């Protein structure tokens, strides 16, 4: 599992999508670890971004500022693992 991005280095979702990342879902604790490990086990790269209030579906749960981070919660992004030449690994039969 990749270490979560520090809050000061958090990137915008548009930049991540342009880099080929797919937003999966919001998680914390054991569920975050389990999901990250599962995605990695099927050959995907995993990237974690600190969750922001705007990521929460429930408006009652949101802090006053939509850009405020939600402690302990992360948005999971995945993308296919790339080989050394920028493509899929050569030994991967699925690619």
Tab-separated table of N, CA and C in Angstrom, residues 10-90:
chain	number	residue	atom	x	y	z
A	10	UNK	N	-1.250	17.084	-1.272
A	10	UNK	CA	-2.441	16.512	-1.889
A	10	UNK	C	-2.707	17.178	-3.228
A	11	UNK	N	-3.021	16.352	-4.231
A	11	UNK	CA	-3.273	16.856	-5.575
A	11	UNK	C	-4.765	16.923	-5.822
A	12	UNK	N	-5.141	17.700	-6.814
A	12	UNK	CA	-6.540	17.767	-7.183
A	12	UNK	C	-6.973	16.510	-7.920
A	13	UNK	N	-8.254	16.217	-7.846
A	13	UNK	CA	-8.784	15.019	-8.501
A	13	UNK	C	-8.592	15.083	-10.010
A	14	UNK	N	-8.738	16.255	-10.608
A	14	UNK	CA	-8.556	16.376	-12.060
A	14	UNK	C	-7.159	15.941	-12.486
A	15	UNK	N	-6.149	16.342	-11.724
A	15	UNK	CA	-4.767	15.968	-12.050
A	15	UNK	C	-4.584	14.454	-11.949
A	16	UNK	N	-5.179	13.841	-10.945
A	16	UNK	CA	-5.064	12.388	-10.789
A	16	UNK	C	-5.750	11.655	-11.941
A	17	UNK	N	-6.926	12.119	-12.327
A	17	UNK	CA	-7.650	11.470	-13.419
A	17	UNK	C	-6.875	11.577	-14.725
A	18	UNK	N	-6.223	12.706	-14.962
A	18	UNK	CA	-5.411	12.885	-16.166
A	18	UNK	C	-4.215	11.941	-16.182
A	19	UNK	N	-3.758	11.526	-15.006
A	19	UNK	CA	-2.623	10.608	-14.899
A	19	UNK	C	-3.065	9.143	-14.951
A	20	UNK	N	-4.346	8.925	-15.204
A	20	UNK	CA	-4.839	7.566	-15.352
A	20	UNK	C	-5.397	6.922	-14.092
A	21	UNK	N	-5.491	7.674	-13.010
A	21	UNK	CA	-6.028	7.130	-11.776
A	21	UNK	C	-7.553	7.090	-11.848
A	22	UNK	N	-8.151	6.073	-11.216
A	22	UNK	CA	-9.599	5.937	-11.119
A	22	UNK	C	-9.985	6.023	-9.652
A	23	UNK	N	-10.924	6.906	-9.349
A	23	UNK	CA	-11.396	7.047	-7.973
A	23	UNK	C	-12.247	5.848	-7.616
A	24	UNK	N	-11.946	5.214	-6.479
A	24	UNK	CA	-12.701	4.043	-6.046
A	24	UNK	C	-13.712	4.414	-4.957
A	25	UNK	N	-13.235	4.648	-3.750
A	25	UNK	CA	-14.151	5.017	-2.675
A	25	UNK	C	-13.385	5.560	-1.479
A	26	UNK	N	-14.114	6.005	-0.485
A	26	UNK	CA	-13.593	6.606	0.736
A	26	UNK	C	-13.544	5.530	1.819
A	27	UNK	N	-12.432	5.449	2.556
A	27	UNK	CA	-12.321	4.421	3.597
A	27	UNK	C	-11.371	4.882	4.698
A	28	UNK	N	-11.426	4.159	5.823
A	28	UNK	CA	-10.503	4.417	6.933
A	28	UNK	C	-10.224	3.107	7.657
A	29	UNK	N	-9.218	3.131	8.512
A	29	UNK	CA	-8.907	1.991	9.368
A	29	UNK	C	-8.707	0.676	8.636
A	30	UNK	N	-9.233	-0.417	9.210
A	30	UNK	CA	-9.038	-1.738	8.620
A	30	UNK	C	-9.604	-1.849	7.200
A	31	UNK	N	-10.699	-1.188	6.937
A	31	UNK	CA	-11.300	-1.241	5.589
A	31	UNK	C	-10.360	-0.614	4.566
A	32	UNK	N	-9.681	0.472	4.931
A	32	UNK	CA	-8.713	1.132	4.049
A	32	UNK	C	-7.550	0.185	3.757
A	33	UNK	N	-7.015	-0.437	4.793
A	33	UNK	CA	-5.895	-1.365	4.622
A	33	UNK	C	-6.294	-2.577	3.789
A	34	UNK	N	-7.473	-3.119	4.056
A	34	UNK	CA	-7.956	-4.288	3.331
A	34	UNK	C	-8.164	-3.978	1.851
A	35	UNK	N	-8.819	-2.864	1.560
A	35	UNK	CA	-9.090	-2.495	0.164
A	35	UNK	C	-7.793	-2.207	-0.586
A	36	UNK	N	-6.878	-1.483	0.044
A	36	UNK	CA	-5.598	-1.162	-0.600
A	36	UNK	C	-4.818	-2.431	-0.911
A	37	UNK	N	-4.785	-3.351	0.032
A	37	UNK	CA	-4.080	-4.616	-0.179
A	37	UNK	C	-4.751	-5.447	-1.277
A	38	UNK	N	-6.070	-5.441	-1.313
A	38	UNK	CA	-6.799	-6.197	-2.342
A	38	UNK	C	-6.514	-5.649	-3.734
A	39	UNK	N	-6.565	-4.333	-3.878
A	39	UNK	CA	-6.279	-3.720	-5.181
A	39	UNK	C	-4.838	-4.036	-5.611
A	40	UNK	N	-3.900	-3.930	-4.679
A	40	UNK	CA	-2.495	-4.216	-5.005
A	40	UNK	C	-2.311	-5.686	-5.383
A	41	UNK	N	-3.052	-6.574	-4.730
A	41	UNK	CA	-2.897	-8.009	-4.995
A	41	UNK	C	-3.382	-8.396	-6.396
A	42	UNK	N	-4.241	-7.585	-6.995
A	42	UNK	CA	-4.685	-7.888	-8.358
A	42	UNK	C	-3.904	-7.084	-9.393
A	43	UNK	N	-2.789	-6.497	-8.939
A	43	UNK	CA	-1.874	-5.852	-9.875
A	43	UNK	C	-2.131	-4.385	-10.149
A	44	UNK	N	-2.909	-3.731	-9.320
A	44	UNK	CA	-3.157	-2.306	-9.518
A	44	UNK	C	-2.248	-1.468	-8.631
A	45	UNK	N	-1.867	-0.297	-9.125
A	45	UNK	CA	-1.189	0.682	-8.277
A	45	UNK	C	-2.261	1.316	-7.407
A	46	UNK	N	-1.906	1.636	-6.185
A	46	UNK	CA	-2.852	2.238	-5.246
A	46	UNK	C	-2.298	3.572	-4.787
A	47	UNK	N	-3.147	4.592	-4.816
A	47	UNK	CA	-2.763	5.926	-4.340
A	47	UNK	C	-3.840	6.392	-3.374
A	48	UNK	N	-3.424	6.919	-2.237
A	48	UNK	CA	-4.359	7.405	-1.228
A	48	UNK	C	-4.253	8.918	-1.097
A	49	UNK	N	-5.389	9.579	-1.113
A	49	UNK	CA	-5.448	11.028	-0.908
A	49	UNK	C	-6.250	11.294	0.360
A	50	UNK	N	-5.805	12.228	1.189
A	50	UNK	CA	-6.606	12.568	2.371
A	50	UNK	C	-8.005	13.003	1.937
A	51	UNK	N	-9.013	12.474	2.608
A	51	UNK	CA	-10.398	12.820	2.276
A	51	UNK	C	-10.674	14.262	2.690
A	52	UNK	N	-11.478	14.916	1.898
A	52	UNK	CA	-11.910	16.271	2.204
A	52	UNK	C	-13.403	16.242	2.494
A	53	UNK	N	-13.882	17.261	3.148
A	53	UNK	CA	-15.294	17.318	3.504
A	53	UNK	C	-16.190	17.141	2.284
A	54	UNK	N	-15.769	17.666	1.148
A	54	UNK	CA	-16.590	17.559	-0.061
A	54	UNK	C	-16.724	16.115	-0.551
A	55	UNK	N	-15.858	15.197	-0.066
A	55	UNK	CA	-15.928	13.786	-0.454
A	55	UNK	C	-17.027	13.034	0.285
A	56	UNK	N	-17.526	13.614	1.368
A	56	UNK	CA	-18.555	12.962	2.164
A	56	UNK	C	-19.924	13.134	1.508
A	57	UNK	N	-20.701	12.070	1.472
A	57	UNK	CA	-22.025	12.128	0.843
A	57	UNK	C	-23.046	12.823	1.744
A	58	UNK	N	-22.857	12.727	3.022
A	58	UNK	CA	-23.821	13.263	3.980
A	58	UNK	C	-23.493	14.717	4.313
A	59	UNK	N	-24.377	15.626	4.007
A	59	UNK	CA	-24.107	17.042	4.268
A	59	UNK	C	-24.048	17.348	5.759
A	60	UNK	N	-24.701	16.533	6.590
A	60	UNK	CA	-24.647	16.760	8.034
A	60	UNK	C	-23.287	16.391	8.611
A	61	UNK	N	-22.536	15.508	7.903
A	61	UNK	CA	-21.226	15.054	8.374
A	61	UNK	C	-20.114	16.017	7.974
A	62	UNK	N	-20.398	16.919	7.073
A	62	UNK	CA	-19.357	17.774	6.517
A	62	UNK	C	-18.979	18.920	7.453
A	63	UNK	N	-17.662	19.137	7.613
A	63	UNK	CA	-17.205	20.319	8.332
A	63	UNK	C	-17.594	21.564	7.527
A	64	UNK	N	-17.532	22.752	8.137
A	64	UNK	CA	-17.953	23.986	7.462
A	64	UNK	C	-17.215	24.269	6.149
A	65	UNK	N	-15.921	23.944	6.060
A	65	UNK	CA	-15.159	24.223	4.841
A	65	UNK	C	-15.078	22.958	3.991
A	66	UNK	N	-15.534	23.010	2.727
A	66	UNK	CA	-15.492	21.817	1.878
A	66	UNK	C	-14.078	21.300	1.610
A	67	UNK	N	-13.065	22.162	1.719
A	67	UNK	CA	-11.695	21.731	1.450
A	67	UNK	C	-10.998	21.188	2.701
A	68	UNK	N	-11.659	21.239	3.850
A	68	UNK	CA	-11.062	20.741	5.087
A	68	UNK	C	-10.894	19.228	5.005
A	69	UNK	N	-9.778	18.717	5.506
A	69	UNK	CA	-9.549	17.272	5.468
A	69	UNK	C	-10.298	16.593	6.613
A	70	UNK	N	-10.607	15.325	6.411
A	70	UNK	CA	-11.328	14.540	7.400
A	70	UNK	C	-10.329	13.544	7.977
A	71	UNK	N	-9.959	13.749	9.219
A	71	UNK	CA	-8.890	12.975	9.838
A	71	UNK	C	-9.158	11.471	9.805
A	72	UNK	N	-8.152	10.724	9.319
A	72	UNK	CA	-8.224	9.272	9.306
A	72	UNK	C	-8.920	8.664	8.097
A	73	UNK	N	-9.506	9.485	7.250
A	73	UNK	CA	-10.225	8.991	6.073
A	73	UNK	C	-9.456	9.338	4.812
A	74	UNK	N	-9.452	8.404	3.857
A	74	UNK	CA	-8.722	8.599	2.603
A	74	UNK	C	-9.572	8.161	1.420
A	75	UNK	N	-9.339	8.803	0.284
A	75	UNK	CA	-9.964	8.397	-0.968
A	75	UNK	C	-8.967	7.477	-1.664
A	76	UNK	N	-9.434	6.309	-2.070
A	76	UNK	CA	-8.578	5.327	-2.739
A	76	UNK	C	-8.675	5.530	-4.245
A	77	UNK	N	-7.518	5.663	-4.890
A	77	UNK	CA	-7.425	5.739	-6.343
A	77	UNK	C	-6.588	4.563	-6.812
A	78	UNK	N	-6.937	4.009	-7.970
A	78	UNK	CA	-6.163	2.908	-8.541
A	78	UNK	C	-5.903	3.169	-10.020
A	79	UNK	N	-4.875	2.493	-10.524
A	79	UNK	CA	-4.614	2.473	-11.966
A	79	UNK	C	-3.793	1.230	-12.254
A	80	UNK	N	-3.830	0.775	-13.520
A	80	UNK	CA	-3.029	-0.401	-13.865
A	80	UNK	C	-1.554	-0.140	-13.595
A	81	UNK	N	-0.891	-1.155	-13.082
A	81	UNK	CA	0.552	-1.056	-12.823
A	81	UNK	C	1.277	-0.951	-14.157
A	82	UNK	N	2.251	-0.092	-14.213
A	82	UNK	CA	2.986	0.124	-15.460
A	82	UNK	C	4.357	-0.527	-15.371
A	83	UNK	N	4.824	-1.093	-16.502
A	83	UNK	CA	6.160	-1.681	-16.579
A	83	UNK	C	7.194	-0.587	-16.705
A	84	UNK	N	8.431	-0.961	-16.835
A	84	UNK	CA	9.541	-0.004	-16.906
A	84	UNK	C	9.426	0.931	-18.104
A	85	UNK	N	8.846	0.458	-19.201
A	85	UNK	CA	8.745	1.275	-20.410
A	85	UNK	C	7.458	2.099	-20.433
A	86	UNK	N	6.727	2.124	-19.341
A	86	UNK	CA	5.510	2.911	-19.283
A	86	UNK	C	4.260	2.142	-19.668
A	87	UNK	N	4.403	0.884	-20.042
A	87	UNK	CA	3.260	0.055	-20.391
A	87	UNK	C	3.054	-1.013	-19.343
A	88	UNK	N	2.150	-1.926	-19.584
A	88	UNK	CA	1.925	-3.010	-18.627
A	88	UNK	C	3.150	-3.914	-18.529
A	89	UNK	N	3.337	-4.597	-17.414
A	89	UNK	CA	4.459	-5.528	-17.286
A	89	UNK	C	4.416	-6.576	-18.393
A	90	UNK	N	5.567	-6.936	-18.923
A	90	UNK	CA	5.644	-7.881	-20.037
A	90	UNK	C	5.153	-9.271	-19.670
